[in-house]
Amino acid sequence: MDSYNASNSSKLYSISQVHALTGVPKPTLRFWEREFRSFIEPLRTPGNQRRYDDQAVENIKRINHLVKVEGYTLEGARKKLEALGVEG
């Protein structure tokens, strides 16, 4: 995982902000971070707090849609993202 750099120009979100934006519970976000390593890789602050960029938030929304709305398994969702060429 990359470390947080305060000079990073893109917007970064805490896990609470990502939960508010996506509706995905924080424990699920932590779990998905391990399951979808190549699609969700938050930066870390010096205090080891997660910071998600815009791409990670979009990928979380995609994963949530695939799993909760379309009924994909986690493995199926991962394969679908790979087939779509989604980047992390």
CSV table of N, CA and C in Angstrom, one decimal:
chain,number,residue,atom,x,y,z
A,1,MET,N,0.8,-1.2,0.0
A,1,MET,CA,0.0,0.0,0.0
A,1,MET,C,0.9,1.2,0.0
A,2,ASP,N,0.5,2.2,-0.7
A,2,ASP,CA,1.2,3.5,-0.8
A,2,ASP,C,0.9,4.3,0.5
A,3,SER,N,1.8,5.1,0.8
A,3,SER,CA,1.5,6.0,2.0
A,3,SER,C,0.9,7.3,1.5
A,4,TYR,N,0.2,7.9,2.4
A,4,TYR,CA,-0.5,9.2,2.2
A,4,TYR,C,0.6,10.3,2.0
A,5,ASN,N,0.3,11.1,1.0
A,5,ASN,CA,1.2,12.3,0.8
A,5,ASN,C,0.3,13.5,0.8
A,6,ALA,N,0.5,14.4,1.7
A,6,ALA,CA,-0.3,15.6,1.8
A,6,ALA,C,-0.4,16.5,0.6
A,7,SER,N,0.7,16.3,-0.3
A,7,SER,CA,0.7,17.1,-1.5
A,7,SER,C,-0.1,16.5,-2.6
A,8,ASN,N,-0.7,15.3,-2.4
A,8,ASN,CA,-1.5,14.7,-3.4
A,8,ASN,C,-2.6,15.6,-3.8
A,9,SER,N,-2.8,15.8,-5.1
A,9,SER,CA,-3.7,16.8,-5.6
A,9,SER,C,-5.1,16.3,-5.7
A,10,SER,N,-5.3,15.0,-5.7
A,10,SER,CA,-6.7,14.5,-5.9
A,10,SER,C,-7.4,14.4,-4.5
A,11,LYS,N,-8.7,14.4,-4.5
A,11,LYS,CA,-9.5,14.3,-3.3
A,11,LYS,C,-9.3,13.0,-2.7
A,12,LEU,N,-9.1,12.9,-1.4
A,12,LEU,CA,-9.0,11.7,-0.7
A,12,LEU,C,-10.1,11.6,0.4
A,13,TYR,N,-10.6,10.5,0.6
A,13,TYR,CA,-11.8,10.3,1.5
A,13,TYR,C,-11.4,9.3,2.6
A,14,SER,N,-11.9,9.6,3.8
A,14,SER,CA,-11.8,8.7,5.0
A,14,SER,C,-12.8,7.5,4.8
A,15,ILE,N,-12.6,6.5,5.6
A,15,ILE,CA,-13.5,5.4,5.5
A,15,ILE,C,-14.9,5.8,5.8
A,16,SER,N,-15.1,6.7,6.8
A,16,SER,CA,-16.4,7.2,7.1
A,16,SER,C,-17.1,8.0,6.0
A,17,GLN,N,-16.3,8.8,5.3
A,17,GLN,CA,-16.8,9.5,4.1
A,17,GLN,C,-17.2,8.5,3.0
A,18,VAL,N,-16.4,7.5,2.8
A,18,VAL,CA,-16.7,6.5,1.7
A,18,VAL,C,-18.0,5.8,2.1
A,19,HIS,N,-18.1,5.5,3.4
A,19,HIS,CA,-19.4,4.8,3.8
A,19,HIS,C,-20.6,5.7,3.5
A,20,ALA,N,-20.4,7.0,3.8
A,20,ALA,CA,-21.5,8.0,3.6
A,20,ALA,C,-21.8,8.1,2.1
A,21,LEU,N,-20.8,8.1,1.3
A,21,LEU,CA,-21.0,8.3,-0.2
A,21,LEU,C,-21.6,7.0,-0.9
A,22,THR,N,-21.2,5.8,-0.3
A,22,THR,CA,-21.6,4.6,-1.0
A,22,THR,C,-22.7,3.8,-0.3
A,23,GLY,N,-22.9,4.0,1.0
A,23,GLY,CA,-23.8,3.2,1.8
A,23,GLY,C,-23.2,1.9,2.2
A,24,VAL,N,-22.0,1.6,1.8
A,24,VAL,CA,-21.3,0.3,2.2
A,24,VAL,C,-20.8,0.4,3.6
A,25,PRO,N,-21.2,-0.5,4.4
A,25,PRO,CA,-20.7,-0.5,5.8
A,25,PRO,C,-19.2,-0.5,5.9
A,26,LYS,N,-18.6,0.1,7.0
A,26,LYS,CA,-17.2,0.2,7.1
A,26,LYS,C,-16.5,-1.2,7.2
A,27,PRO,N,-17.1,-2.2,8.0
A,27,PRO,CA,-16.5,-3.5,8.0
A,27,PRO,C,-16.5,-4.2,6.6
A,28,THR,N,-17.5,-3.9,5.8
A,28,THR,CA,-17.5,-4.5,4.4
A,28,THR,C,-16.4,-3.8,3.6
A,29,LEU,N,-16.2,-2.5,3.8
A,29,LEU,CA,-15.2,-1.8,3.0
A,29,LEU,C,-13.8,-2.4,3.4
A,30,ARG,N,-13.6,-2.7,4.6
A,30,ARG,CA,-12.3,-3.3,5.0
A,30,ARG,C,-12.1,-4.7,4.4
A,31,PHE,N,-13.2,-5.5,4.4
A,31,PHE,CA,-13.2,-6.8,3.9
A,31,PHE,C,-12.9,-6.8,2.4
A,32,TRP,N,-13.7,-5.9,1.7
A,32,TRP,CA,-13.5,-5.8,0.2
A,32,TRP,C,-12.1,-5.3,-0.1
A,33,GLU,N,-11.5,-4.5,0.7
A,33,GLU,CA,-10.1,-4.1,0.5
A,33,GLU,C,-9.2,-5.3,0.3
A,34,ARG,N,-9.4,-6.3,1.1
A,34,ARG,CA,-8.6,-7.5,1.0
A,34,ARG,C,-9.1,-8.4,-0.2
A,35,GLU,N,-10.4,-8.4,-0.5
A,35,GLU,CA,-10.9,-9.3,-1.5
A,35,GLU,C,-10.7,-8.7,-2.9
A,36,PHE,N,-10.7,-7.4,-3.0
A,36,PHE,CA,-10.5,-6.7,-4.3
A,36,PHE,C,-9.3,-5.9,-4.3
A,37,ARG,N,-8.2,-6.5,-3.9
A,37,ARG,CA,-6.9,-5.8,-3.7
A,37,ARG,C,-6.5,-5.0,-5.0
A,38,SER,N,-6.7,-5.5,-6.2
A,38,SER,CA,-6.2,-4.7,-7.3
A,38,SER,C,-7.2,-3.6,-7.8
A,39,PHE,N,-8.4,-3.5,-7.1
A,39,PHE,CA,-9.3,-2.5,-7.5
A,39,PHE,C,-9.5,-1.5,-6.4
A,40,ILE,N,-9.2,-1.9,-5.1
A,40,ILE,CA,-9.4,-1.0,-4.0
A,40,ILE,C,-8.1,-1.0,-3.2
A,41,GLU,N,-7.3,0.0,-3.3
A,41,GLU,CA,-6.1,0.1,-2.5
A,41,GLU,C,-5.9,1.5,-1.9
A,42,PRO,N,-6.5,1.7,-0.7
A,42,PRO,CA,-6.4,3.0,-0.1
A,42,PRO,C,-5.0,3.3,0.3
A,43,LEU,N,-4.7,4.6,0.2
A,43,LEU,CA,-3.4,5.1,0.8
A,43,LEU,C,-3.5,5.1,2.3
A,44,ARG,N,-2.4,5.2,3.0
A,44,ARG,CA,-2.4,5.3,4.4
A,44,ARG,C,-1.8,6.5,4.9
A,45,THR,N,-2.4,7.1,6.0
A,45,THR,CA,-1.8,8.3,6.6
A,45,THR,C,-0.6,7.8,7.5
A,46,PRO,N,0.2,8.8,8.0
A,46,PRO,CA,1.2,8.3,8.9
A,46,PRO,C,0.6,7.6,10.2
A,47,GLY,N,-0.6,7.9,10.5
A,47,GLY,CA,-1.3,7.2,11.6
A,47,GLY,C,-2.0,5.9,11.2
A,48,ASN,N,-1.7,5.5,9.9
A,48,ASN,CA,-2.3,4.2,9.4
A,48,ASN,C,-3.8,4.3,9.1
A,49,GLN,N,-4.3,5.5,8.9
A,49,GLN,CA,-5.7,5.6,8.6
A,49,GLN,C,-5.9,5.5,7.0
A,50,ARG,N,-7.0,4.9,6.6
A,50,ARG,CA,-7.2,4.7,5.2
A,50,ARG,C,-7.6,6.0,4.5
A,51,ARG,N,-7.2,6.2,3.3
A,51,ARG,CA,-7.6,7.4,2.5
A,51,ARG,C,-7.8,6.8,1.1
A,52,TYR,N,-9.1,6.9,0.7
A,52,TYR,CA,-9.5,6.4,-0.6
A,52,TYR,C,-9.6,7.5,-1.7
A,53,ASP,N,-9.1,7.3,-2.9
A,53,ASP,CA,-9.1,8.3,-3.9
A,53,ASP,C,-10.4,8.1,-4.7
A,54,ASP,N,-10.7,9.0,-5.7
A,54,ASP,CA,-11.9,8.9,-6.5
A,54,ASP,C,-12.1,7.6,-7.2
A,55,GLN,N,-11.0,7.1,-7.7
A,55,GLN,CA,-11.0,5.8,-8.5
A,55,GLN,C,-11.5,4.7,-7.5
A,56,ALA,N,-11.0,4.6,-6.3
A,56,ALA,CA,-11.3,3.6,-5.4
A,56,ALA,C,-12.8,3.7,-5.0
A,57,VAL,N,-13.3,4.9,-4.8
A,57,VAL,CA,-14.7,5.1,-4.5
A,57,VAL,C,-15.6,4.6,-5.7
A,58,GLU,N,-15.2,5.0,-6.9
A,58,GLU,CA,-16.0,4.5,-8.1
A,58,GLU,C,-16.0,3.0,-8.1
A,59,ASN,N,-14.9,2.3,-7.9
A,59,ASN,CA,-14.8,0.9,-7.9
A,59,ASN,C,-15.6,0.3,-6.8
A,60,ILE,N,-15.7,0.9,-5.6
A,60,ILE,CA,-16.5,0.4,-4.5
A,60,ILE,C,-18.0,0.5,-5.0
A,61,LYS,N,-18.4,1.5,-5.6
A,61,LYS,CA,-19.7,1.7,-6.1
A,61,LYS,C,-20.0,0.6,-7.1
A,62,ARG,N,-19.1,0.3,-8.0
A,62,ARG,CA,-19.3,-0.8,-9.0
A,62,ARG,C,-19.4,-2.2,-8.3
A,63,ILE,N,-18.5,-2.4,-7.4
A,63,ILE,CA,-18.6,-3.7,-6.7
A,63,ILE,C,-19.9,-3.8,-5.9
A,64,ASN,N,-20.3,-2.8,-5.3
A,64,ASN,CA,-21.6,-2.8,-4.5
A,64,ASN,C,-22.7,-3.1,-5.4
A,65,HIS,N,-22.7,-2.5,-6.6
A,65,HIS,CA,-23.8,-2.7,-7.6
A,65,HIS,C,-23.8,-4.2,-8.1
A,66,LEU,N,-22.6,-4.7,-8.4
A,66,LEU,CA,-22.5,-6.1,-8.9
A,66,LEU,C,-23.0,-7.1,-7.8
A,67,VAL,N,-22.6,-6.9,-6.6
A,67,VAL,CA,-22.8,-7.8,-5.5
A,67,VAL,C,-24.3,-7.7,-5.0
A,68,LYS,N,-24.7,-6.5,-4.7
A,68,LYS,CA,-26.0,-6.2,-4.0
A,68,LYS,C,-27.1,-6.2,-5.0
A,69,VAL,N,-26.9,-5.6,-6.2
A,69,VAL,CA,-28.0,-5.4,-7.1
A,69,VAL,C,-28.1,-6.5,-8.1
A,70,GLU,N,-27.0,-6.9,-8.7
A,70,GLU,CA,-27.0,-7.9,-9.8
A,70,GLU,C,-26.8,-9.3,-9.3
A,71,GLY,N,-26.4,-9.4,-8.0
A,71,GLY,CA,-26.3,-10.8,-7.4
A,71,GLY,C,-25.1,-11.5,-7.6
A,72,TYR,N,-24.0,-10.9,-8.1
A,72,TYR,CA,-22.7,-11.6,-8.3
A,72,TYR,C,-22.1,-12.0,-7.0
A,73,THR,N,-21.4,-13.2,-7.1
A,73,THR,CA,-20.5,-13.5,-5.9
A,73,THR,C,-19.3,-12.6,-5.9
A,74,LEU,N,-18.5,-12.7,-4.9
A,74,LEU,CA,-17.3,-11.8,-4.9
A,74,LEU,C,-16.4,-12.2,-6.0
A,75,GLU,N,-16.2,-13.5,-6.2
A,75,GLU,CA,-15.4,-14.0,-7.3
A,75,GLU,C,-15.9,-13.6,-8.6
A,76,GLY,N,-17.2,-13.7,-8.8
A,76,GLY,CA,-17.9,-13.3,-10.1
A,76,GLY,C,-17.7,-11.8,-10.3
A,77,ALA,N,-17.9,-11.0,-9.2
A,77,ALA,CA,-17.7,-9.5,-9.4
A,77,ALA,C,-16.3,-9.2,-9.8
A,78,ARG,N,-15.3,-9.9,-9.2
A,78,ARG,CA,-13.9,-9.6,-9.5
A,78,ARG,C,-13.6,-10.0,-11.0
A,79,LYS,N,-14.1,-11.1,-11.4
A,79,LYS,CA,-14.0,-11.5,-12.8
A,79,LYS,C,-14.6,-10.5,-13.8
A,80,LYS,N,-15.8,-10.0,-13.4
A,80,LYS,CA,-16.5,-9.0,-14.2
A,80,LYS,C,-15.7,-7.7,-14.3
A,81,LEU,N,-15.2,-7.2,-13.2
A,81,LEU,CA,-14.4,-6.0,-13.2
A,81,LEU,C,-13.1,-6.2,-14.1
A,82,GLU,N,-12.5,-7.4,-14.0
A,82,GLU,CA,-11.3,-7.7,-14.9
A,82,GLU,C,-11.7,-7.7,-16.3
A,83,ALA,N,-12.9,-8.3,-16.6
A,83,ALA,CA,-13.4,-8.3,-18.0
A,83,ALA,C,-13.7,-7.0,-18.6
A,84,LEU,N,-14.2,-6.1,-17.7
A,84,LEU,CA,-14.5,-4.7,-18.1
A,84,LEU,C,-13.2,-3.8,-18.2
A,85,GLY,N,-12.1,-4.3,-17.8
A,85,GLY,CA,-10.9,-3.6,-17.8
A,85,GLY,C,-10.8,-2.5,-16.8
A,86,VAL,N,-11.5,-2.7,-15.7
A,86,VAL,CA,-11.5,-1.7,-14.6
A,86,VAL,C,-10.2,-1.7,-13.9
A,87,GLU,N,-9.7,-0.5,-13.7
A,87,GLU,CA,-8.4,-0.3,-13.0
A,87,GLU,C,-8.5,0.1,-11.6
A,88,GLY,N,-7.5,-0.1,-10.8
A,88,GLY,CA,-7.5,0.2,-9.4
A,88,GLY,C,-6.9,1.5,-9.1
